[in-house]
Amino acid sequence: GAGVSQTPSNKVTEKGKYVELRCDPISGHTALYWYRQSLGQGPEFLIYFQGTGAADDSGLPNDRFFAVRPEGSVSTLKIQRTERGDSAVYLCASSLGLVNTEAFFGQGTRLTVV
Amino acid sequence: QKEVEQDPGPLSVPEGAIVSLNCTYSNSAFQYFMWYRQYSRKGPELLMYTYSSGNKEDGRFTAQVDKSSKYISLFIRDSQPSDSATYLCASKEPSGNQFYFGTGTSLTVIP
């Protein structure tokens, strides 16, 4: 597809469980971002990848959150021991590079922790 | 203080009206400014992307940046019911790793 693809679109999990959220960026885009959006709020930065490396993970709220991008394309956001406060829409975006390029978002994964 | 401030609204206008959406920012190093449109339960869709100060027009949409006052605006002419959505402004430093978003303004265009 031409756009950023995120799977699953919805995920309901029990408190304490582990979840993985997947992002497939636009082909050729080296920069990849994860954001989190709570109801009525703007997206908040989690982590930024340039290629395979996490160039900035300063937005990850705690060590239960981790993300990888092993081949510089698809990325997985991993959340351990989920808590009800983790419930939000997790958004992925990609861009051609870091400077002077637009970022395009996927549809998001709506995570609900019950 | 948040990096980007935006009035959440809601804003309600009649069809055909001119809409003005605004944000302010605090970081003078921001050089890139974006407007996204987000429909309910969808991801943000990039509408406008500008660099530094000035105006940029695309169809019914005009983005305006005033760096002297740290003010970002989006104007929508001849508004349509299909423009009903939440509009997010975002800013970024040239070498920064993240986009900073406002909270979004909810717009309803009434037929």
PDB file of N, CA, C and O in Angstrom, chain A residues 10 33 35 37 40-45 48 55-56 58 91 95 98-108 110, chain B residues 2 32 34 36 38 41-46 49 51 56 88 92-104:
ATOM      1  N   ASN A  10      -7.463  -2.405  16.331  1.00  0.00           N
ATOM      2  CA  ASN A  10      -7.973  -2.389  17.701  1.00  0.00           C
ATOM      3  C   ASN A  10      -7.380  -3.555  18.467  1.00  0.00           C
ATOM      4  O   ASN A  10      -7.200  -4.645  17.909  1.00  0.00           O
ATOM      5  N   TYR A  33       8.328   7.331  13.476  1.00  0.00           N
ATOM      6  CA  TYR A  33       7.949   7.890  14.782  1.00  0.00           C
ATOM      7  C   TYR A  33       6.791   7.081  15.366  1.00  0.00           C
ATOM      8  O   TYR A  33       5.885   6.672  14.642  1.00  0.00           O
ATOM      9  N   TYR A  35       3.848   7.764  18.292  1.00  0.00           N
ATOM     10  CA  TYR A  35       3.177   8.738  19.143  1.00  0.00           C
ATOM     11  C   TYR A  35       2.023   8.046  19.866  1.00  0.00           C
ATOM     12  O   TYR A  35       1.536   7.005  19.416  1.00  0.00           O
ATOM     13  N   GLN A  37      -1.838   8.990  21.587  1.00  0.00           N
ATOM     14  CA  GLN A  37      -2.873  10.021  21.648  1.00  0.00           C
ATOM     15  C   GLN A  37      -3.988   9.573  22.573  1.00  0.00           C
ATOM     16  O   GLN A  37      -4.653   8.563  22.328  1.00  0.00           O
ATOM     17  N   GLY A  40      -9.153  13.475  23.361  1.00  0.00           N
ATOM     18  CA  GLY A  40      -9.206  14.922  23.529  1.00  0.00           C
ATOM     19  C   GLY A  40      -7.857  15.607  23.585  1.00  0.00           C
ATOM     20  O   GLY A  40      -7.779  16.806  23.861  1.00  0.00           O
ATOM     21  N   GLN A  41      -6.806  14.850  23.324  1.00  0.00           N
ATOM     22  CA  GLN A  41      -5.447  15.403  23.379  1.00  0.00           C
ATOM     23  C   GLN A  41      -4.761  15.275  22.022  1.00  0.00           C
ATOM     24  O   GLN A  41      -5.155  14.464  21.181  1.00  0.00           O
ATOM     25  N   GLY A  42      -3.698  16.058  21.842  1.00  0.00           N
ATOM     26  CA  GLY A  42      -2.883  15.887  20.660  1.00  0.00           C
ATOM     27  C   GLY A  42      -1.922  14.721  20.839  1.00  0.00           C
ATOM     28  O   GLY A  42      -1.697  14.258  21.959  1.00  0.00           O
ATOM     29  N   PRO A  43      -1.341  14.233  19.742  1.00  0.00           N
ATOM     30  CA  PRO A  43      -0.364  13.145  19.846  1.00  0.00           C
ATOM     31  C   PRO A  43       0.853  13.558  20.682  1.00  0.00           C
ATOM     32  O   PRO A  43       1.324  14.691  20.578  1.00  0.00           O
ATOM     33  N   GLU A  44       1.335  12.612  21.481  1.00  0.00           N
ATOM     34  CA  GLU A  44       2.520  12.843  22.295  1.00  0.00           C
ATOM     35  C   GLU A  44       3.623  11.889  21.857  1.00  0.00           C
ATOM     36  O   GLU A  44       3.388  10.692  21.697  1.00  0.00           O
ATOM     37  N   PHE A  45       4.812  12.424  21.714  1.00  0.00           N
ATOM     38  CA  PHE A  45       5.963  11.700  21.194  1.00  0.00           C
ATOM     39  C   PHE A  45       6.373  10.567  22.123  1.00  0.00           C
ATOM     40  O   PHE A  45       6.428  10.722  23.348  1.00  0.00           O
ATOM     41  N   TYR A  48      11.641   7.852  18.236  1.00  0.00           N
ATOM     42  CA  TYR A  48      11.976   8.151  16.849  1.00  0.00           C
ATOM     43  C   TYR A  48      13.112   7.232  16.391  1.00  0.00           C
ATOM     44  O   TYR A  48      14.100   7.042  17.113  1.00  0.00           O
ATOM     45  N   ALA A  55      16.918   6.703  17.571  1.00  0.00           N
ATOM     46  CA  ALA A  55      17.708   7.910  17.749  1.00  0.00           C
ATOM     47  C   ALA A  55      17.262   8.720  18.957  1.00  0.00           C
ATOM     48  O   ALA A  55      18.048   9.473  19.521  1.00  0.00           O
ATOM     49  N   ASP A  56      16.010   8.562  19.341  1.00  0.00           N
ATOM     50  CA  ASP A  56      15.484   9.323  20.468  1.00  0.00           C
ATOM     51  C   ASP A  56      14.330   8.539  21.075  1.00  0.00           C
ATOM     52  O   ASP A  56      13.293   8.402  20.433  1.00  0.00           O
ATOM     53  N   SER A  58      13.237   9.360  24.237  1.00  0.00           N
ATOM     54  CA  SER A  58      12.983  10.160  25.438  1.00  0.00           C
ATOM     55  C   SER A  58      11.510  10.246  25.818  1.00  0.00           C
ATOM     56  O   SER A  58      11.178  10.609  26.943  1.00  0.00           O
ATOM     57  N   LEU A  91      -0.078   5.843  17.530  1.00  0.00           N
ATOM     58  CA  LEU A  91       0.071   6.282  16.147  1.00  0.00           C
ATOM     59  C   LEU A  91       1.512   6.118  15.681  1.00  0.00           C
ATOM     60  O   LEU A  91       2.452   6.384  16.430  1.00  0.00           O
ATOM     61  N   SER A  95       8.632   9.459   7.599  1.00  0.00           N
ATOM     62  CA  SER A  95       9.023  10.535   6.695  1.00  0.00           C
ATOM     63  C   SER A  95      10.308  10.125   5.983  1.00  0.00           C
ATOM     64  O   SER A  95      11.003   9.200   6.404  1.00  0.00           O
ATOM     65  N   LEU A  98      14.980  13.186   8.466  1.00  0.00           N
ATOM     66  CA  LEU A  98      14.769  13.974   9.667  1.00  0.00           C
ATOM     67  C   LEU A  98      14.460  15.433   9.346  1.00  0.00           C
ATOM     68  O   LEU A  98      13.591  16.039   9.965  1.00  0.00           O
ATOM     69  N   VAL A  99      15.129  15.994   8.374  1.00  0.00           N
ATOM     70  CA  VAL A  99      15.062  17.428   8.139  1.00  0.00           C
ATOM     71  C   VAL A  99      14.200  17.729   6.921  1.00  0.00           C
ATOM     72  O   VAL A  99      14.291  17.100   5.891  1.00  0.00           O
ATOM     73  N   ASN A 100      13.354  18.696   7.074  1.00  0.00           N
ATOM     74  CA  ASN A 100      12.634  19.277   5.950  1.00  0.00           C
ATOM     75  C   ASN A 100      11.766  18.267   5.205  1.00  0.00           C
ATOM     76  O   ASN A 100      11.692  18.277   3.991  1.00  0.00           O
ATOM     77  N   THR A 101      11.138  17.365   5.915  1.00  0.00           N
ATOM     78  CA  THR A 101      10.236  16.434   5.242  1.00  0.00           C
ATOM     79  C   THR A 101       8.970  16.266   6.054  1.00  0.00           C
ATOM     80  O   THR A 101       8.991  16.298   7.281  1.00  0.00           O
ATOM     81  N   GLU A 102       7.882  16.045   5.334  1.00  0.00           N
ATOM     82  CA  GLU A 102       6.604  15.848   5.979  1.00  0.00           C
ATOM     83  C   GLU A 102       6.513  14.467   6.620  1.00  0.00           C
ATOM     84  O   GLU A 102       7.132  13.523   6.128  1.00  0.00           O
ATOM     85  N   ALA A 103       5.754  14.381   7.684  1.00  0.00           N
ATOM     86  CA  ALA A 103       5.504  13.096   8.329  1.00  0.00           C
ATOM     87  C   ALA A 103       4.072  12.665   8.061  1.00  0.00           C
ATOM     88  O   ALA A 103       3.147  13.460   8.211  1.00  0.00           O
ATOM     89  N   PHE A 104       3.904  11.410   7.681  1.00  0.00           N
ATOM     90  CA  PHE A 104       2.590  10.862   7.348  1.00  0.00           C
ATOM     91  C   PHE A 104       2.238   9.800   8.374  1.00  0.00           C
ATOM     92  O   PHE A 104       3.046   8.916   8.660  1.00  0.00           O
ATOM     93  N   PHE A 105       1.009   9.890   8.862  1.00  0.00           N
ATOM     94  CA  PHE A 105       0.572   9.005   9.940  1.00  0.00           C
ATOM     95  C   PHE A 105      -0.244   7.834   9.407  1.00  0.00           C
ATOM     96  O   PHE A 105      -0.919   7.932   8.379  1.00  0.00           O
ATOM     97  N   GLY A 106      -0.209   6.753  10.160  1.00  0.00           N
ATOM     98  CA  GLY A 106      -1.117   5.645   9.944  1.00  0.00           C
ATOM     99  C   GLY A 106      -2.424   5.893  10.645  1.00  0.00           C
ATOM    100  O   GLY A 106      -2.638   6.949  11.266  1.00  0.00           O
ATOM    101  N   GLN A 107      -3.314   4.902  10.583  1.00  0.00           N
ATOM    102  CA  GLN A 107      -4.650   5.032  11.179  1.00  0.00           C
ATOM    103  C   GLN A 107      -4.646   4.810  12.682  1.00  0.00           C
ATOM    104  O   GLN A 107      -5.625   5.120  13.357  1.00  0.00           O
ATOM    105  N   GLY A 108      -3.536   4.273  13.184  1.00  0.00           N
ATOM    106  CA  GLY A 108      -3.445   4.072  14.616  1.00  0.00           C
ATOM    107  C   GLY A 108      -3.937   2.711  15.079  1.00  0.00           C
ATOM    108  O   GLY A 108      -4.705   2.032  14.394  1.00  0.00           O
ATOM    109  N   ARG A 110      -5.895   1.305  18.383  1.00  0.00           N
ATOM    110  CA  ARG A 110      -6.616   1.675  19.602  1.00  0.00           C
ATOM    111  C   ARG A 110      -6.426   0.563  20.610  1.00  0.00           C
ATOM    112  O   ARG A 110      -6.946  -0.535  20.435  1.00  0.00           O
TER     113      ARG A 110
ATOM    114  N   LYS B   2       3.093  24.096  27.648  1.00  0.00           N
ATOM    115  CA  LYS B   2       3.309  23.212  26.526  1.00  0.00           C
ATOM    116  C   LYS B   2       4.046  23.955  25.415  1.00  0.00           C
ATOM    117  O   LYS B   2       3.940  25.169  25.268  1.00  0.00           O
ATOM    118  N   TYR B  32       9.640  24.396  11.219  1.00  0.00           N
ATOM    119  CA  TYR B  32       8.687  23.651  10.384  1.00  0.00           C
ATOM    120  C   TYR B  32       7.346  23.624  11.095  1.00  0.00           C
ATOM    121  O   TYR B  32       7.278  23.361  12.295  1.00  0.00           O
ATOM    122  N   MET B  34       3.152  22.434  10.688  1.00  0.00           N
ATOM    123  CA  MET B  34       2.231  21.542   9.990  1.00  0.00           C
ATOM    124  C   MET B  34       0.821  21.709  10.516  1.00  0.00           C
ATOM    125  O   MET B  34       0.629  22.046  11.692  1.00  0.00           O
ATOM    126  N   TYR B  36      -2.605  19.226  10.544  1.00  0.00           N
ATOM    127  CA  TYR B  36      -3.189  17.928  10.257  1.00  0.00           C
ATOM    128  C   TYR B  36      -4.693  18.003  10.492  1.00  0.00           C
ATOM    129  O   TYR B  36      -5.157  18.695  11.393  1.00  0.00           O
ATOM    130  N   GLN B  38      -7.899  15.484  11.418  1.00  0.00           N
ATOM    131  CA  GLN B  38      -8.162  14.162  11.974  1.00  0.00           C
ATOM    132  C   GLN B  38      -9.661  13.941  12.113  1.00  0.00           C
ATOM    133  O   GLN B  38     -10.313  14.602  12.916  1.00  0.00           O
ATOM    134  N   ARG B  41     -11.873   8.752  14.999  1.00  0.00           N
ATOM    135  CA  ARG B  41     -11.363   7.384  14.984  1.00  0.00           C
ATOM    136  C   ARG B  41     -10.464   7.100  13.762  1.00  0.00           C
ATOM    137  O   ARG B  41     -10.353   5.949  13.313  1.00  0.00           O
ATOM    138  N   LYS B  42      -9.828   8.156  13.244  1.00  0.00           N
ATOM    139  CA  LYS B  42      -8.877   8.004  12.142  1.00  0.00           C
ATOM    140  C   LYS B  42      -7.534   8.605  12.538  1.00  0.00           C
ATOM    141  O   LYS B  42      -7.437   9.329  13.530  1.00  0.00           O
ATOM    142  N   GLY B  43      -6.491   8.321  11.750  1.00  0.00           N
ATOM    143  CA  GLY B  43      -5.201   8.928  11.990  1.00  0.00           C
ATOM    144  C   GLY B  43      -5.140  10.341  11.446  1.00  0.00           C
ATOM    145  O   GLY B  43      -5.945  10.722  10.598  1.00  0.00           O
ATOM    146  N   PRO B  44      -4.191  11.155  11.921  1.00  0.00           N
ATOM    147  CA  PRO B  44      -4.027  12.518  11.396  1.00  0.00           C
ATOM    148  C   PRO B  44      -3.604  12.487   9.933  1.00  0.00           C
ATOM    149  O   PRO B  44      -2.735  11.707   9.549  1.00  0.00           O
ATOM    150  N   GLU B  45      -4.205  13.381   9.152  1.00  0.00           N
ATOM    151  CA  GLU B  45      -3.921  13.501   7.723  1.00  0.00           C
ATOM    152  C   GLU B  45      -3.229  14.833   7.485  1.00  0.00           C
ATOM    153  O   GLU B  45      -3.762  15.884   7.856  1.00  0.00           O
ATOM    154  N   LEU B  46      -2.062  14.823   6.874  1.00  0.00           N
ATOM    155  CA  LEU B  46      -1.313  16.056   6.647  1.00  0.00           C
ATOM    156  C   LEU B  46      -2.040  16.944   5.648  1.00  0.00           C
ATOM    157  O   LEU B  46      -2.332  16.530   4.527  1.00  0.00           O
ATOM    158  N   TYR B  49       2.072  22.056   5.107  1.00  0.00           N
ATOM    159  CA  TYR B  49       3.432  21.958   5.647  1.00  0.00           C
ATOM    160  C   TYR B  49       4.174  23.207   5.193  1.00  0.00           C
ATOM    161  O   TYR B  49       4.272  23.469   4.002  1.00  0.00           O
ATOM    162  N   TYR B  51       7.558  26.111   5.934  1.00  0.00           N
ATOM    163  CA  TYR B  51       8.867  26.345   6.518  1.00  0.00           C
ATOM    164  C   TYR B  51       9.004  27.828   6.828  1.00  0.00           C
ATOM    165  O   TYR B  51       8.708  28.671   5.971  1.00  0.00           O
ATOM    166  N   LYS B  56       1.153  29.967   2.855  1.00  0.00           N
ATOM    167  CA  LYS B  56       1.107  28.912   1.855  1.00  0.00           C
ATOM    168  C   LYS B  56      -0.349  28.588   1.581  1.00  0.00           C
ATOM    169  O   LYS B  56      -1.119  28.385   2.515  1.00  0.00           O
ATOM    170  N   LEU B  88      -5.203  19.689  14.006  1.00  0.00           N
ATOM    171  CA  LEU B  88      -4.029  19.677  14.865  1.00  0.00           C
ATOM    172  C   LEU B  88      -2.922  20.510  14.230  1.00  0.00           C
ATOM    173  O   LEU B  88      -2.604  20.328  13.056  1.00  0.00           O
ATOM    174  N   LYS B  92       8.244  21.844  14.611  1.00  0.00           N
ATOM    175  CA  LYS B  92       9.461  21.045  14.740  1.00  0.00           C
ATOM    176  C   LYS B  92      10.686  21.923  14.521  1.00  0.00           C
ATOM    177  O   LYS B  92      10.674  22.824  13.695  1.00  0.00           O
ATOM    178  N   GLU B  93      11.749  21.636  15.265  1.00  0.00           N
ATOM    179  CA  GLU B  93      13.044  22.264  15.005  1.00  0.00           C
ATOM    180  C   GLU B  93      13.684  21.596  13.797  1.00  0.00           C
ATOM    181  O   GLU B  93      13.414  20.427  13.527  1.00  0.00           O
ATOM    182  N   PRO B  94      14.563  22.266  13.076  1.00  0.00           N
ATOM    183  CA  PRO B  94      15.205  21.651  11.902  1.00  0.00           C
ATOM    184  C   PRO B  94      15.937  20.357  12.239  1.00  0.00           C
ATOM    185  O   PRO B  94      15.869  19.394  11.486  1.00  0.00           O
ATOM    186  N   SER B  95      16.630  20.329  13.355  1.00  0.00           N
ATOM    187  CA  SER B  95      17.389  19.131  13.702  1.00  0.00           C
ATOM    188  C   SER B  95      16.730  18.357  14.833  1.00  0.00           C
ATOM    189  O   SER B  95      17.330  17.438  15.397  1.00  0.00           O
ATOM    190  N   GLY B  96      15.511  18.727  15.165  1.00  0.00           N
ATOM    191  CA  GLY B  96      14.817  18.047  16.253  1.00  0.00           C
ATOM    192  C   GLY B  96      14.315  16.680  15.858  1.00  0.00           C
ATOM    193  O   GLY B  96      14.110  16.395  14.682  1.00  0.00           O
ATOM    194  N   ASN B  97      14.096  15.842  16.845  1.00  0.00           N
ATOM    195  CA  ASN B  97      13.673  14.478  16.600  1.00  0.00           C
ATOM    196  C   ASN B  97      12.177  14.282  16.695  1.00  0.00           C
ATOM    197  O   ASN B  97      11.691  13.176  16.454  1.00  0.00           O
ATOM    198  N   GLN B  98      11.444  15.289  17.093  1.00  0.00           N
ATOM    199  CA  GLN B  98      10.017  15.087  17.274  1.00  0.00           C
ATOM    200  C   GLN B  98       9.219  16.293  16.815  1.00  0.00           C
ATOM    201  O   GLN B  98       9.730  17.413  16.767  1.00  0.00           O
ATOM    202  N   PHE B  99       7.956  16.010  16.494  1.00  0.00           N
ATOM    203  CA  PHE B  99       6.976  17.035  16.210  1.00  0.00           C
ATOM    204  C   PHE B  99       6.207  17.295  17.510  1.00  0.00           C
ATOM    205  O   PHE B  99       5.824  16.356  18.204  1.00  0.00           O
ATOM    206  N   TYR B 100       5.982  18.562  17.800  1.00  0.00           N
ATOM    207  CA  TYR B 100       5.201  18.939  18.978  1.00  0.00           C
ATOM    208  C   TYR B 100       3.817  19.363  18.508  1.00  0.00           C
ATOM    209  O   TYR B 100       3.691  20.252  17.662  1.00  0.00           O
ATOM    210  N   PHE B 101       2.804  18.720  19.099  1.00  0.00           N
ATOM    211  CA  PHE B 101       1.430  18.949  18.669  1.00  0.00           C
ATOM    212  C   PHE B 101       0.654  19.789  19.673  1.00  0.00           C
ATOM    213  O   PHE B 101       0.889  19.711  20.884  1.00  0.00           O
ATOM    214  N   GLY B 102      -0.310  20.564  19.144  1.00  0.00           N
ATOM    215  CA  GLY B 102      -1.320  21.159  19.988  1.00  0.00           C
ATOM    216  C   GLY B 102      -2.359  20.112  20.353  1.00  0.00           C
ATOM    217  O   GLY B 102      -2.308  18.966  19.882  1.00  0.00           O
ATOM    218  N   THR B 103      -3.325  20.507  21.167  1.00  0.00           N
ATOM    219  CA  THR B 103      -4.347  19.562  21.619  1.00  0.00           C
ATOM    220  C   THR B 103      -5.406  19.300  20.557  1.00  0.00           C
ATOM    221  O   THR B 103      -6.149  18.338  20.653  1.00  0.00           O
ATOM    222  N   GLY B 104      -5.438  20.157  19.513  1.00  0.00           N
ATOM    223  CA  GLY B 104      -6.437  19.989  18.462  1.00  0.00           C
ATOM    224  C   GLY B 104      -7.663  20.859  18.707  1.00  0.00           C
ATOM    225  O   GLY B 104      -8.070  21.067  19.857  1.00  0.00           O
TER     226      GLY B 104
END
